[in-house]
PDB file of C-alpha atoms and ligand atoms in Angstrom:
ATOM      1  CA  UNK A 108       0.000   0.000   0.000  1.00 95.00           C
ATOM      2  CA  UNK A 109       1.187   3.511  -0.796  1.00 97.00           C
ATOM      3  CA  UNK A 110       0.231   6.349   1.520  1.00 98.00           C
ATOM      4  CA  UNK A 111       0.426   9.965   0.425  1.00 98.00           C
ATOM      5  CA  UNK A 112       0.214  12.672   3.055  1.00 98.00           C
ATOM      6  CA  UNK A 113      -1.019  16.069   1.922  1.00 98.00           C
ATOM      7  CA  UNK A 114      -1.085  19.210   4.016  1.00 97.00           C
ATOM      8  CA  UNK A 115      -4.813  19.818   3.751  1.00 98.00           C
ATOM      9  CA  UNK A 116      -8.062  18.928   1.981  1.00 98.00           C
ATOM     10  CA  UNK A 117      -7.087  20.836  -1.141  1.00 98.00           C
ATOM     11  CA  UNK A 118      -3.772  19.013  -1.363  1.00 98.00           C
ATOM     12  CA  UNK A 119      -5.516  15.668  -0.847  1.00 98.00           C
ATOM     13  CA  UNK A 120      -8.008  16.503  -3.599  1.00 98.00           C
ATOM     14  CA  UNK A 121      -5.276  17.503  -6.009  1.00 98.00           C
ATOM     15  CA  UNK A 122      -3.227  14.374  -5.363  1.00 98.00           C
ATOM     16  CA  UNK A 123      -6.242  12.091  -5.777  1.00 98.00           C
ATOM     17  CA  UNK A 124      -7.211  13.896  -8.985  1.00 98.00           C
ATOM     18  CA  UNK A 125      -3.638  13.415 -10.225  1.00 98.00           C
ATOM     19  CA  UNK A 126      -3.906   9.672  -9.713  1.00 98.00           C
ATOM     20  CA  UNK A 127      -7.274   9.501 -11.491  1.00 98.00           C
ATOM     21  CA  UNK A 128      -5.934  11.670 -14.346  1.00 98.00           C
ATOM     22  CA  UNK A 129      -2.933   9.402 -14.733  1.00 98.00           C
ATOM     23  CA  UNK A 130      -5.316   6.443 -15.053  1.00 98.00           C
ATOM     24  CA  UNK A 131      -7.447   8.197 -17.676  1.00 98.00           C
ATOM     25  CA  UNK A 132      -4.429   9.401 -19.648  1.00 98.00           C
ATOM     26  CA  UNK A 133      -2.780   5.987 -19.630  1.00 98.00           C
ATOM     27  CA  UNK A 134      -5.986   4.171 -20.555  1.00 98.00           C
ATOM     28  CA  UNK A 135      -8.531   6.584 -22.063  1.00 98.00           C
ATOM     29  CA  UNK A 136     -11.193   3.862 -22.228  1.00 98.00           C
ATOM     30  CA  UNK A 137     -10.738   2.829 -18.611  1.00 98.00           C
ATOM     31  CA  UNK A 138     -13.493   1.953 -16.151  1.00 98.00           C
ATOM     32  CA  UNK A 139     -13.557   4.246 -13.132  1.00 98.00           C
ATOM     33  CA  UNK A 140     -15.309   3.164  -9.965  1.00 98.00           C
ATOM     34  CA  UNK A 141     -16.625   6.332  -8.336  1.00 98.00           C
ATOM     35  CA  UNK A 142     -17.767   7.385  -4.880  1.00 98.00           C
ATOM     36  CA  UNK A 143     -19.955  10.118  -3.460  1.00 97.00           C
ATOM     37  CA  UNK A 144     -19.775  11.770  -0.027  1.00 94.00           C
ATOM     38  CA  UNK A 145     -18.060  14.958   1.029  1.00 95.00           C
ATOM     39  CA  UNK A 146     -14.465  13.736   0.728  1.00 98.00           C
ATOM     40  CA  UNK A 147     -14.223  13.333  -3.086  1.00 98.00           C
ATOM     41  CA  UNK A 148     -15.973  16.611  -3.952  1.00 98.00           C
ATOM     42  CA  UNK A 149     -12.663  18.495  -4.190  1.00 98.00           C
ATOM     43  CA  UNK A 150     -11.189  15.707  -6.302  1.00 98.00           C
ATOM     44  CA  UNK A 151     -14.041  15.993  -8.809  1.00 98.00           C
ATOM     45  CA  UNK A 152     -13.678  19.789  -8.819  1.00 98.00           C
ATOM     46  CA  UNK A 153     -10.014  19.449  -9.679  1.00 98.00           C
ATOM     47  CA  UNK A 154     -10.743  16.966 -12.466  1.00 98.00           C
ATOM     48  CA  UNK A 155     -13.313  19.388 -13.925  1.00 98.00           C
ATOM     49  CA  UNK A 156     -10.717  22.177 -13.797  1.00 98.00           C
ATOM     50  CA  UNK A 157      -8.159  20.095 -15.678  1.00 98.00           C
ATOM     51  CA  UNK A 158     -10.835  19.030 -18.177  1.00 98.00           C
ATOM     52  CA  UNK A 159     -11.676  22.701 -18.780  1.00 98.00           C
ATOM     53  CA  UNK A 160      -7.999  23.436 -19.374  1.00 98.00           C
ATOM     54  CA  UNK A 161      -7.965  20.717 -22.046  1.00 97.00           C
ATOM     55  CA  UNK A 162      -5.632  18.448 -20.081  1.00 95.00           C
ATOM     56  CA  UNK A 163      -8.066  15.573 -19.737  1.00 97.00           C
ATOM     57  CA  UNK A 164     -10.899  13.881 -21.613  1.00 98.00           C
ATOM     58  CA  UNK A 165     -13.464  11.421 -20.304  1.00 98.00           C
ATOM     59  CA  UNK A 166     -14.950  10.783 -23.763  1.00 98.00           C
ATOM     60  CA  UNK A 167     -14.109   7.082 -23.705  1.00 98.00           C
ATOM     61  CA  UNK A 168     -14.342   6.505 -19.947  1.00 98.00           C
ATOM     62  CA  UNK A 169     -17.006   4.281 -18.419  1.00 98.00           C
ATOM     63  CA  UNK A 170     -17.939   4.714 -14.782  1.00 98.00           C
ATOM     64  CA  UNK A 171     -19.641   2.623 -12.131  1.00 98.00           C
ATOM     65  CA  UNK A 172     -20.674   4.161  -8.845  1.00 98.00           C
ATOM     66  CA  UNK A 173     -20.492   2.356  -5.553  1.00 98.00           C
ATOM     67  CA  UNK A 174     -23.993   2.865  -4.293  1.00 98.00           C
ATOM     68  CA  UNK A 175     -27.385   4.562  -4.321  1.00 98.00           C
ATOM     69  CA  UNK A 176     -30.120   5.147  -1.775  1.00 96.00           C
ATOM     70  CA  UNK A 177     -33.181   2.982  -2.222  1.00 97.00           C
ATOM     71  CA  UNK A 178     -36.274   5.005  -3.002  1.00 95.00           C
ATOM     72  CA  UNK A 179     -34.614   8.139  -4.356  1.00 95.00           C
ATOM     73  CA  UNK A 180     -34.939   8.890  -8.072  1.00 96.00           C
ATOM     74  CA  UNK A 181     -31.916  10.297  -9.908  1.00 96.00           C
ATOM     75  CA  UNK A 182     -33.597  13.698  -9.972  1.00 96.00           C
ATOM     76  CA  UNK A 183     -33.690  13.903  -6.136  1.00 94.00           C
ATOM     77  CA  UNK A 184     -30.981  16.293  -4.973  1.00 93.00           C
ATOM     78  CA  UNK A 185     -29.740  13.782  -2.375  1.00 94.00           C
ATOM     79  CA  UNK A 186     -29.566  10.838  -4.748  1.00 96.00           C
ATOM     80  CA  UNK A 187     -26.100   9.706  -5.669  1.00 97.00           C
ATOM     81  CA  UNK A 188     -26.967   9.928  -9.385  1.00 98.00           C
ATOM     82  CA  UNK A 189     -27.759  13.621  -8.868  1.00 98.00           C
ATOM     83  CA  UNK A 190     -24.527  14.060  -6.885  1.00 98.00           C
ATOM     84  CA  UNK A 191     -22.472  12.582  -9.719  1.00 98.00           C
ATOM     85  CA  UNK A 192     -24.233  14.641 -12.386  1.00 98.00           C
ATOM     86  CA  UNK A 193     -23.741  17.910 -10.517  1.00 98.00           C
ATOM     87  CA  UNK A 194     -20.223  17.298  -9.214  1.00 98.00           C
ATOM     88  CA  UNK A 195     -18.685  15.658 -12.274  1.00 98.00           C
ATOM     89  CA  UNK A 196     -20.681  14.245 -15.165  1.00 98.00           C
ATOM     90  CA  UNK A 197     -22.450  17.480 -16.208  1.00 98.00           C
ATOM     91  CA  UNK A 198     -19.113  19.303 -16.375  1.00 98.00           C
ATOM     92  CA  UNK A 199     -16.954  16.915 -18.407  1.00 98.00           C
ATOM     93  CA  UNK A 200     -17.299  15.039 -21.714  1.00 98.00           C
ATOM     94  CA  UNK A 201     -18.207  11.645 -20.234  1.00 98.00           C
ATOM     95  CA  UNK A 202     -21.157  10.122 -22.127  1.00 98.00           C
ATOM     96  CA  UNK A 203     -24.098   9.784 -19.770  1.00 98.00           C
ATOM     97  CA  UNK A 204     -24.866   6.357 -21.246  1.00 98.00           C
ATOM     98  CA  UNK A 205     -21.391   5.257 -20.139  1.00 98.00           C
ATOM     99  CA  UNK A 206     -22.093   6.173 -16.508  1.00 98.00           C
ATOM    100  CA  UNK A 207     -23.635   3.671 -14.126  1.00 98.00           C
ATOM    101  CA  UNK A 208     -25.244   4.196 -10.727  1.00 98.00           C
ATOM    102  CA  UNK A 209     -27.475   1.531  -9.151  1.00 98.00           C
ATOM    103  CA  UNK A 210     -31.136   2.301  -9.771  1.00 98.00           C
ATOM    104  CA  UNK A 211     -32.575   3.167  -6.363  1.00 97.00           C
ATOM    105  CA  UNK A 212     -36.099   3.078  -7.806  1.00 97.00           C
ATOM    106  CA  UNK A 213     -35.886  -0.458  -9.174  1.00 97.00           C
ATOM    107  CA  UNK A 214     -39.013  -2.399  -8.215  1.00 96.00           C
ATOM    108  CA  UNK A 215     -36.999  -5.555  -7.735  1.00 97.00           C
ATOM    109  CA  UNK A 216     -33.805  -4.591  -5.874  1.00 97.00           C
ATOM    110  CA  UNK A 217     -32.403  -8.132  -6.076  1.00 97.00           C
ATOM    111  CA  UNK A 218     -32.716  -8.104  -9.876  1.00 98.00           C
ATOM    112  CA  UNK A 219     -31.165  -4.624  -9.981  1.00 98.00           C
ATOM    113  CA  UNK A 220     -28.191  -5.834  -7.918  1.00 97.00           C
ATOM    114  CA  UNK A 221     -27.714  -8.749 -10.286  1.00 98.00           C
ATOM    115  CA  UNK A 222     -27.932  -6.431 -13.293  1.00 98.00           C
ATOM    116  CA  UNK A 223     -25.333  -4.130 -11.733  1.00 98.00           C
ATOM    117  CA  UNK A 224     -22.882  -6.987 -11.191  1.00 97.00           C
ATOM    118  CA  UNK A 225     -23.381  -7.936 -14.850  1.00 98.00           C
ATOM    119  CA  UNK A 226     -22.691  -4.343 -15.951  1.00 98.00           C
ATOM    120  CA  UNK A 227     -19.330  -4.472 -14.152  1.00 98.00           C
ATOM    121  CA  UNK A 228     -18.519  -7.886 -15.606  1.00 97.00           C
ATOM    122  CA  UNK A 229     -19.463  -6.758 -19.137  1.00 98.00           C
ATOM    123  CA  UNK A 230     -17.185  -3.741 -18.779  1.00 98.00           C
ATOM    124  CA  UNK A 231     -14.302  -6.079 -17.973  1.00 98.00           C
ATOM    125  CA  UNK A 232     -14.013  -4.940 -14.354  1.00 97.00           C
ATOM    126  CA  UNK A 233     -12.988  -1.708 -12.703  1.00 98.00           C
ATOM    127  CA  UNK A 234      -9.537  -0.277 -13.445  1.00 98.00           C
ATOM    128  CA  UNK A 235      -9.470   2.226 -10.584  1.00 98.00           C
ATOM    129  CA  UNK A 236     -11.954   2.363  -7.714  1.00 98.00           C
ATOM    130  CA  UNK A 237     -12.185   5.583  -5.723  1.00 98.00           C
ATOM    131  CA  UNK A 238     -13.332   5.107  -2.123  1.00 98.00           C
ATOM    132  CA  UNK A 239     -14.166   7.314   0.824  1.00 98.00           C
ATOM    133  CA  UNK A 240     -14.456   5.767   4.262  1.00 97.00           C
ATOM    134  CA  UNK A 241     -17.150   6.101   6.905  1.00 93.00           C
ATOM    135  CA  UNK A 242     -16.366   6.717  10.577  1.00 92.00           C
ATOM    136  CA  UNK A 243     -17.302   3.105  11.285  1.00 91.00           C
ATOM    137  CA  UNK A 244     -15.055   1.841   8.488  1.00 95.00           C
ATOM    138  CA  UNK A 245     -17.808   1.357   5.946  1.00 94.00           C
ATOM    139  CA  UNK A 246     -16.920   1.429   2.269  1.00 97.00           C
ATOM    140  CA  UNK A 247     -19.743   1.930  -0.167  1.00 97.00           C
ATOM    141  CA  UNK A 248     -22.665   1.134   2.112  1.00 94.00           C
ATOM    142  CA  UNK A 249     -20.988  -2.015   3.430  1.00 95.00           C
ATOM    143  CA  UNK A 250     -21.591  -1.474   7.113  1.00 92.00           C
ATOM    144  CA  UNK A 251     -19.871  -3.330   9.973  1.00 93.00           C
ATOM    145  CA  UNK A 252     -21.332  -6.831  10.140  1.00 91.00           C
ATOM    146  CA  UNK A 253     -20.433 -10.477  10.700  1.00 94.00           C
ATOM    147  CA  UNK A 254     -19.414 -11.411   7.140  1.00 94.00           C
ATOM    148  CA  UNK A 255     -17.968  -9.474   4.238  1.00 94.00           C
ATOM    149  CA  UNK A 256     -20.821  -9.170   1.689  1.00 90.00           C
ATOM    150  CA  UNK A 257     -19.568 -10.297  -1.698  1.00 93.00           C
ATOM    151  CA  UNK A 258     -21.727  -8.806  -4.414  1.00 97.00           C
ATOM    152  CA  UNK A 259     -23.994  -5.821  -5.014  1.00 97.00           C
ATOM    153  CA  UNK A 260     -26.827  -6.062  -2.521  1.00 97.00           C
ATOM    154  CA  UNK A 261     -29.590  -4.228  -0.692  1.00 97.00           C
ATOM    155  CA  UNK A 262     -28.538  -3.074   2.743  1.00 95.00           C
ATOM    156  CA  UNK A 263     -30.222  -1.608   5.813  1.00 93.00           C
ATOM    157  CA  UNK A 264     -28.347   1.500   6.879  1.00 90.00           C
ATOM    158  CA  UNK A 265     -27.025   1.559  10.439  1.00 85.00           C
ATOM    159  CA  UNK A 266     -28.062   4.196  12.945  1.00 89.00           C
ATOM    160  CA  UNK A 267     -24.560   5.749  12.763  1.00 81.00           C
ATOM    161  CA  UNK A 268     -24.719   6.130   8.964  1.00 82.00           C
ATOM    162  CA  UNK A 269     -28.245   7.561   9.115  1.00 91.00           C
ATOM    163  CA  UNK A 270     -26.986   9.973  11.748  1.00 90.00           C
ATOM    164  CA  UNK A 271     -23.898  10.934   9.679  1.00 83.00           C
ATOM    165  CA  UNK A 272     -25.990  11.509   6.536  1.00 85.00           C
ATOM    166  CA  UNK A 273     -28.888  13.415   8.105  1.00 91.00           C
ATOM    167  CA  UNK A 274     -26.963  16.678   7.570  1.00 89.00           C
ATOM    168  CA  UNK A 275     -27.870  16.374   3.865  1.00 87.00           C
ATOM    169  CA  UNK A 276     -31.626  15.970   4.470  1.00 91.00           C
ATOM    170  CA  UNK A 277     -34.303  18.212   5.980  1.00 92.00           C
ATOM    171  CA  UNK A 278     -34.572  15.839   8.940  1.00 92.00           C
ATOM    172  CA  UNK A 279     -33.356  12.429  10.074  1.00 93.00           C
ATOM    173  CA  UNK A 280     -36.740  10.962   9.155  1.00 93.00           C
ATOM    174  CA  UNK A 281     -36.070  11.869   5.505  1.00 92.00           C
ATOM    175  CA  UNK A 282     -32.866   9.815   5.295  1.00 94.00           C
ATOM    176  CA  UNK A 283     -33.598   6.635   3.329  1.00 95.00           C
ATOM    177  CA  UNK A 284     -33.273   3.489   5.451  1.00 95.00           C
ATOM    178  CA  UNK A 285     -31.883   1.275   2.712  1.00 96.00           C
ATOM    179  CA  UNK A 286     -29.380   1.450  -0.092  1.00 97.00           C
ATOM    180  CA  UNK A 287     -28.055  -0.620  -2.963  1.00 98.00           C
ATOM    181  CA  UNK A 288     -24.313  -1.041  -2.742  1.00 98.00           C
ATOM    182  CA  UNK A 289     -21.499  -2.870  -4.431  1.00 98.00           C
ATOM    183  CA  UNK A 290     -20.291  -5.662  -2.202  1.00 97.00           C
ATOM    184  CA  UNK A 291     -16.871  -5.958  -0.671  1.00 98.00           C
ATOM    185  CA  UNK A 292     -16.118  -8.625  -3.272  1.00 96.00           C
ATOM    186  CA  UNK A 293     -17.129  -6.268  -6.109  1.00 94.00           C
ATOM    187  CA  UNK A 294     -14.824  -3.583  -4.683  1.00 97.00           C
ATOM    188  CA  UNK A 295     -11.923  -5.964  -4.113  1.00 98.00           C
ATOM    189  CA  UNK A 296     -12.080  -7.075  -7.769  1.00 98.00           C
ATOM    190  CA  UNK A 297     -11.005  -3.567  -8.882  1.00 98.00           C
ATOM    191  CA  UNK A 298      -7.479  -3.598 -10.301  1.00 98.00           C
ATOM    192  CA  UNK A 299      -6.477  -0.522  -8.307  1.00 98.00           C
ATOM    193  CA  UNK A 300      -8.031   1.184  -5.319  1.00 98.00           C
ATOM    194  CA  UNK A 301      -7.655   4.814  -4.307  1.00 98.00           C
ATOM    195  CA  UNK A 302      -8.893   5.760  -0.830  1.00 98.00           C
ATOM    196  CA  UNK A 303      -9.342   9.415   0.114  1.00 98.00           C
ATOM    197  CA  UNK A 304      -9.608  10.554   3.737  1.00 98.00           C
ATOM    198  CA  UNK A 305      -9.694  13.975   5.281  1.00 98.00           C
ATOM    199  CA  UNK A 306      -9.996  15.442   8.760  1.00 98.00           C
ATOM    200  CA  UNK A 307      -9.056  14.529  12.322  1.00 98.00           C
ATOM    201  CA  UNK A 308     -12.379  12.746  12.794  1.00 97.00           C
ATOM    202  CA  UNK A 309     -11.191  10.036  10.361  1.00 98.00           C
ATOM    203  CA  UNK A 310      -7.772   9.511  12.005  1.00 98.00           C
ATOM    204  CA  UNK A 311      -8.821   6.696  14.329  1.00 98.00           C
ATOM    205  CA  UNK A 312     -10.744   4.684  11.734  1.00 98.00           C
ATOM    206  CA  UNK A 313      -7.880   5.064   9.248  1.00 98.00           C
ATOM    207  CA  UNK A 314      -5.548   3.477  11.806  1.00 98.00           C
ATOM    208  CA  UNK A 315      -8.007   0.698  12.637  1.00 98.00           C
ATOM    209  CA  UNK A 316      -8.683  -0.031   8.955  1.00 98.00           C
ATOM    210  CA  UNK A 317      -5.080  -0.230   7.842  1.00 97.00           C
ATOM    211  CA  UNK A 318      -3.193  -1.307  10.991  1.00 97.00           C
ATOM    212  CA  UNK A 319      -5.833  -3.258  12.894  1.00 97.00           C
ATOM    213  CA  UNK A 320      -7.131  -6.788  12.406  1.00 98.00           C
ATOM    214  CA  UNK A 321      -8.934  -7.621   9.163  1.00 98.00           C
ATOM    215  CA  UNK A 322     -12.533  -7.982  10.230  1.00 98.00           C
ATOM    216  CA  UNK A 323     -16.005  -7.375   8.736  1.00 97.00           C
ATOM    217  CA  UNK A 324     -16.598  -5.239  11.842  1.00 97.00           C
ATOM    218  CA  UNK A 325     -14.296  -2.721  10.103  1.00 98.00           C
ATOM    219  CA  UNK A 326     -15.214  -3.330   6.451  1.00 97.00           C
ATOM    220  CA  UNK A 327     -12.361  -1.178   5.058  1.00 98.00           C
ATOM    221  CA  UNK A 328      -9.826  -3.423   6.817  1.00 98.00           C
ATOM    222  CA  UNK A 329     -10.242  -5.913   3.935  1.00 98.00           C
ATOM    223  CA  UNK A 330      -8.284  -3.448   1.796  1.00 98.00           C
ATOM    224  CA  UNK A 331      -5.133  -4.671   3.571  1.00 98.00           C
ATOM    225  CA  UNK A 332      -5.470  -7.767   1.360  1.00 98.00           C
ATOM    226  CA  UNK A 333      -5.719  -5.848  -1.934  1.00 98.00           C
ATOM    227  CA  UNK A 334      -2.480  -5.797  -3.944  1.00 98.00           C
ATOM    228  CA  UNK A 335      -2.768  -2.214  -5.236  1.00 98.00           C
ATOM    229  CA  UNK A 336      -4.156   0.309  -2.755  1.00 98.00           C
ATOM    230  CA  UNK A 337      -3.211   3.971  -2.564  1.00 98.00           C
ATOM    231  CA  UNK A 338      -4.344   5.968   0.461  1.00 98.00           C
ATOM    232  CA  UNK A 339      -4.341   9.746   0.050  1.00 98.00           C
ATOM    233  CA  UNK A 340      -5.060  11.747   3.155  1.00 98.00           C
ATOM    234  CA  UNK A 341      -4.511  15.087   4.735  1.00 98.00           C
ATOM    235  CA  UNK A 342      -2.219  15.298   7.762  1.00 97.00           C
ATOM    236  CA  UNK A 343      -5.130  15.329  10.196  1.00 98.00           C
ATOM    237  CA  UNK A 344      -6.601  12.076   8.874  1.00 98.00           C
ATOM    238  CA  UNK A 345      -3.206  10.355   8.811  1.00 98.00           C
ATOM    239  CA  UNK A 346      -2.145  11.475  12.300  1.00 97.00           C
ATOM    240  CA  UNK A 347      -2.938   8.153  14.021  1.00 97.00           C
ATOM    241  CA  UNK A 348      -1.688   5.777  11.324  1.00 97.00           C
ATOM    242  CA  UNK A 349       1.639   7.603  11.293  1.00 96.00           C
ATOM    243  CA  UNK A 350       2.083   6.777  14.977  1.00 95.00           C
ATOM    244  CA  UNK A 351       2.131   3.092  13.935  1.00 94.00           C
ATOM    245  CA  UNK A 352       5.357   3.748  12.019  1.00 89.00           C
ATOM    246  CA  UNK A 353       3.954   3.116   8.519  1.00 91.00           C
ATOM    247  CA  UNK A 354       5.884   4.610   5.596  1.00 90.00           C
ATOM    248  CA  UNK A 355       4.217   7.759   4.291  1.00 92.00           C
ATOM    249  CA  UNK A 356       5.197   9.636   1.111  1.00 90.00           C
ATOM    250  CA  UNK A 357       4.889  13.403   0.888  1.00 80.00           C
TER     251      UNK A 357
HETATM  252  C1  F6R B 644     -20.246   7.121  -0.948  1.00 73.81           C
HETATM  253  C2  F6R B 644     -19.894   6.033  -0.102  1.00 73.81           C
HETATM  254  C3  F6R B 644     -19.571   6.177   1.353  1.00 73.81           C
HETATM  255  C4  F6R B 644     -18.687   7.360   1.693  1.00 73.81           C
HETATM  256  C5  F6R B 644     -18.419   7.431   3.184  1.00 73.81           C
HETATM  257  C6  F6R B 644     -17.569   8.616   3.571  1.00 73.81           C
HETATM  258  O1  F6R B 644     -20.530   6.670  -2.259  1.00 73.81           O
HETATM  259  O2  F6R B 644     -19.901   4.980  -0.597  1.00 73.81           O
HETATM  260  O3  F6R B 644     -18.946   4.981   1.769  1.00 73.81           O
HETATM  261  O4  F6R B 644     -17.483   7.256   0.985  1.00 73.81           O
HETATM  262  O5  F6R B 644     -19.628   7.487   3.883  1.00 73.81           O
HETATM  263  O6  F6R B 644     -18.308   9.771   3.356  1.00 73.81           O
HETATM  264  P1  F6R B 644     -17.668  11.218   3.533  1.00 73.81           P
HETATM  265  O7  F6R B 644     -16.696  11.374   2.408  1.00 73.81           O
HETATM  266  O8  F6R B 644     -18.836  12.148   3.408  1.00 73.81           O
HETATM  267  O9  F6R B 644     -17.006  11.237   4.867  1.00 73.81           O
END
């Protein structure tokens, strides 16, 4: 695993965008696995800036997003489809038909999960998967549990995730209680993984995920078994992991 320490959120965003750009430049028809949440917003902003400068094109890129709330249509301003459109897709030359987000409105969620797995398989797998990490170590909506879920599935959100996400909704009652998410197995199949973390409030879970035991109680800890993981964080988020003596690049 490579760890890059950046001074602040902006530096983290720029470094992560650099890594994604390198992927797109080296393989213009690559498959990007994308994430939502507050952490990657700056990364997407930076990619849009470089696209506007003419340094980058997404014309041949395909994308697959990690997850979507169940019950929210893509037009809802808290849906992850809407997030991706407004933070990235609407501002670059990616073809909308080449972008994939689980359909939160699917009548049969099990069939939708199966379809989504097939989409990833038909694309030949994910070249680079971008991940944020929840305070409880969740990746995608894979919450702490007794077994690592393998494939895309419907999940009940935990109280801590509902609590963390209520800031985006009018009230806690409006936060959807379920989501469709790639499984840990789907994520681990990605050829490369890029994890972005920012802020002192992530420092403890970063240490537990990357230096603690591998356990489904800390879903991100499985990433210790992936052969090509890059962690990009600001100094605050990396404060605890650095105390464990891991090698960090500037
Ligand atoms: C988003 C996602 C989540 C977030 C995580 C961290 O698609 O899958 O796992 O990455 O909740 O969110 P932020 O970045 O808001 O701290």
